PDB file of C-alpha atoms in Angstrom:
ATOM      1  CA  ALA A   1     -38.477   8.024  -1.828  1.00 54.00           C
ATOM      2  CA  LEU A   2     -35.905  10.766  -1.958  1.00 62.00           C
ATOM      3  CA  SER A   3     -34.285  11.227  -5.348  1.00 70.00           C
ATOM      4  CA  MET A   4     -31.210  13.328  -6.000  1.00 71.00           C
ATOM      5  CA  PRO A   5     -29.001  13.606  -9.037  1.00 73.00           C
ATOM      6  CA  ALA A   6     -25.532  12.124  -8.630  1.00 65.00           C
ATOM      7  CA  PRO A   7     -22.637  14.574  -8.484  1.00 65.00           C
ATOM      8  CA  ALA A   8     -20.880  15.034 -11.817  1.00 65.00           C
ATOM      9  CA  ASN A   9     -17.612  13.297 -12.684  1.00 64.00           C
ATOM     10  CA  LEU A  10     -17.802  10.336 -10.311  1.00 62.00           C
ATOM     11  CA  CYS A  11     -15.548   7.399 -11.190  1.00 63.00           C
ATOM     12  CA  GLY A  12     -17.901   4.787  -9.751  1.00 63.00           C
ATOM     13  CA  LYS A  13     -21.174   3.259 -10.909  1.00 67.00           C
ATOM     14  CA  SER A  14     -24.492   3.087  -9.118  1.00 69.00           C
ATOM     15  CA  TYR A  15     -25.539  -0.275  -7.728  1.00 69.00           C
ATOM     16  CA  LEU A  16     -29.168   0.856  -7.563  1.00 74.00           C
ATOM     17  CA  TRP A  17     -30.110  -1.491 -10.406  1.00 73.00           C
ATOM     18  CA  LEU A  18     -28.737  -4.481  -8.514  1.00 73.00           C
ATOM     19  CA  ALA A  19     -30.143  -3.351  -5.154  1.00 82.00           C
ATOM     20  CA  THR A  20     -33.646  -3.146  -6.627  1.00 84.00           C
ATOM     21  CA  GLY A  21     -33.379  -6.551  -8.326  1.00 82.00           C
ATOM     22  CA  LYS A  22     -33.106  -5.253 -11.876  1.00 80.00           C
ATOM     23  CA  SER A  23     -30.598  -6.217 -14.543  1.00 77.00           C
ATOM     24  CA  LEU A  24     -27.827  -3.804 -15.374  1.00 72.00           C
ATOM     25  CA  PRO A  25     -28.339  -1.767 -18.535  1.00 73.00           C
ATOM     26  CA  LYS A  26     -26.681  -3.639 -21.415  1.00 74.00           C
ATOM     27  CA  LYS A  27     -24.889  -0.535 -22.684  1.00 73.00           C
ATOM     28  CA  GLN A  28     -23.482   0.378 -19.268  1.00 66.00           C
ATOM     29  CA  LYS A  29     -19.773  -0.473 -19.266  1.00 68.00           C
ATOM     30  CA  TRP A  30     -18.159  -1.604 -16.034  1.00 66.00           C
ATOM     31  CA  ARG A  31     -14.459  -1.164 -15.458  1.00 68.00           C
ATOM     32  CA  LYS A  32     -12.533  -4.328 -14.807  1.00 79.00           C
ATOM     33  CA  ALA A  33      -9.614  -2.556 -13.148  1.00 87.00           C
ATOM     34  CA  VAL A  34      -9.488  -0.897  -9.751  1.00 90.00           C
ATOM     35  CA  VAL A  35      -7.338   2.227 -10.032  1.00 92.00           C
ATOM     36  CA  GLY A  36      -6.161   4.800  -7.538  1.00 91.00           C
ATOM     37  CA  HIS A  37      -3.673   7.515  -6.717  1.00 91.00           C
ATOM     38  CA  TYR A  38      -2.038   8.597  -3.464  1.00 93.00           C
ATOM     39  CA  LYS A  39       0.632  11.306  -3.305  1.00 93.00           C
ATOM     40  CA  ASN A  40       3.296  10.210  -5.835  1.00 95.00           C
ATOM     41  CA  THR A  41       1.925   6.696  -6.315  1.00 96.00           C
ATOM     42  CA  ASP A  42      -0.519   5.326  -8.892  1.00 96.00           C
ATOM     43  CA  TYR A  43      -1.828   1.789  -8.799  1.00 96.00           C
ATOM     44  CA  ALA A  44      -4.107  -0.524 -10.733  1.00 96.00           C
ATOM     45  CA  ARG A  45      -5.397  -3.998 -10.094  1.00 96.00           C
ATOM     46  CA  VAL A  46      -7.335  -6.495 -12.139  1.00 95.00           C
ATOM     47  CA  GLU A  47      -8.388  -9.914 -10.912  1.00 93.00           C
ATOM     48  CA  ARG A  48      -4.946 -11.501 -11.274  1.00 96.00           C
ATOM     49  CA  TYR A  49      -2.398  -8.657 -11.435  1.00 97.00           C
ATOM     50  CA  LYS A  50      -1.446  -5.527  -9.547  1.00 98.00           C
ATOM     51  CA  VAL A  51       0.850  -2.715 -10.706  1.00 97.00           C
ATOM     52  CA  VAL A  52       2.203   0.148  -8.573  1.00 98.00           C
ATOM     53  CA  ILE A  53       3.890   3.080 -10.338  1.00 97.00           C
ATOM     54  CA  ARG A  54       5.774   5.721  -8.363  1.00 96.00           C
ATOM     55  CA  ASP A  55       7.016   9.145  -9.458  1.00 95.00           C
ATOM     56  CA  GLY A  56       5.645   8.827 -12.985  1.00 91.00           C
ATOM     57  CA  GLY A  57       7.465   5.537 -13.548  1.00 91.00           C
ATOM     58  CA  LYS A  58      10.811   6.508 -11.995  1.00 94.00           C
ATOM     59  CA  GLY A  59      10.141   4.024  -9.219  1.00 93.00           C
ATOM     60  CA  PRO A  60      10.445   2.070  -7.198  1.00 96.00           C
ATOM     61  CA  ASN A  61       7.674   0.292  -9.107  1.00 97.00           C
ATOM     62  CA  GLU A  62       5.940  -2.987  -8.366  1.00 97.00           C
ATOM     63  CA  THR A  63       4.184  -5.707 -10.344  1.00 98.00           C
ATOM     64  CA  TYR A  64       2.589  -8.774  -8.769  1.00 98.00           C
ATOM     65  CA  ASP A  65       0.889 -11.914 -10.057  1.00 98.00           C
ATOM     66  CA  LEU A  66      -1.687 -12.267  -7.300  1.00 97.00           C
ATOM     67  CA  SER A  67      -2.773 -15.764  -8.325  1.00 96.00           C
ATOM     68  CA  SER A  68       0.667 -17.231  -7.570  1.00 97.00           C
ATOM     69  CA  ASP A  69       1.759 -14.584  -5.037  1.00 97.00           C
ATOM     70  CA  PRO A  70      -1.285 -13.381  -3.063  1.00 96.00           C
ATOM     71  CA  HIS A  71       0.889 -11.849  -0.314  1.00 97.00           C
ATOM     72  CA  GLU A  72       2.875  -9.734  -2.817  1.00 97.00           C
ATOM     73  CA  ARG A  73       6.280 -11.081  -1.839  1.00 98.00           C
ATOM     74  CA  THR A  74       7.831 -11.350  -5.327  1.00 98.00           C
ATOM     75  CA  ASN A  75       8.071  -8.040  -7.179  1.00 98.00           C
ATOM     76  CA  LEU A  76       8.010  -8.726 -10.937  1.00 98.00           C
ATOM     77  CA  ALA A  77       8.521  -5.106 -12.004  1.00 96.00           C
ATOM     78  CA  ASP A  78      11.845  -5.893 -13.699  1.00 95.00           C
ATOM     79  CA  ASN A  79      10.673  -9.168 -15.246  1.00 97.00           C
ATOM     80  CA  GLU A  80      10.262  -8.665 -19.006  1.00 96.00           C
ATOM     81  CA  GLN A  81       7.595 -11.408 -19.146  1.00 97.00           C
ATOM     82  CA  TYR A  82       5.214  -8.955 -17.465  1.00 97.00           C
ATOM     83  CA  VAL A  83       5.812  -5.912 -19.695  1.00 96.00           C
ATOM     84  CA  ASP A  84       2.395  -6.308 -21.390  1.00 96.00           C
ATOM     85  CA  ILE A  85       0.666  -6.444 -17.985  1.00 96.00           C
ATOM     86  CA  ARG A  86       2.533  -3.328 -16.831  1.00 96.00           C
ATOM     87  CA  ASN A  87       1.652  -1.493 -20.043  1.00 95.00           C
ATOM     88  CA  SER A  88      -1.991  -2.557 -19.916  1.00 95.00           C
ATOM     89  CA  LEU A  89      -2.492  -1.530 -16.297  1.00 96.00           C
ATOM     90  CA  GLY A  90      -0.449   1.623 -16.873  1.00 95.00           C
ATOM     91  CA  GLY A  91      -2.950   2.455 -19.616  1.00 94.00           C
ATOM     92  CA  GLU A  92      -5.823   1.922 -17.188  1.00 92.00           C
ATOM     93  CA  ILE A  93      -4.149   4.338 -14.780  1.00 93.00           C
ATOM     94  CA  ALA A  94      -3.702   6.943 -17.525  1.00 92.00           C
ATOM     95  CA  LYS A  95      -7.362   6.669 -18.609  1.00 88.00           C
ATOM     96  CA  TRP A  96      -8.555   6.971 -15.035  1.00 87.00           C
ATOM     97  CA  LYS A  97      -6.356   9.971 -14.280  1.00 87.00           C
ATOM     98  CA  GLN A  98      -7.488  11.710 -17.458  1.00 85.00           C
ATOM     99  CA  GLY A  99     -11.148  11.345 -16.535  1.00 77.00           C
ATOM    100  CA  PHE A 100     -11.329  11.485 -12.762  1.00 68.00           C
ATOM    101  CA  SER A 101      -8.151  12.383 -10.919  1.00 53.00           C
ATOM    102  CA  SER A 102      -7.298  15.908  -9.945  1.00 50.00           C
TER     103      SER A 102
END
């Protein structure tokens, strides 16, 4: 079997443990949010919610509750009931950018 070290500073995790039928290491933390960046747009998604932030928050921004709106037709970015979701996913974006984005 060929063995090579993984490149440094990858934002993903190896699935080798699962592929070989072993349990994941207990101390290995898995992110619950999917985060990305493209041009002037940052985005994060967890199981139920998705947040899109453009131009550092200047907008237009988007927030969706994917359980009740799976086709992303109702933008909740201006709905104050979702401020905690926006802040939480915005924090996930900031952590990701600090560690992995260029």
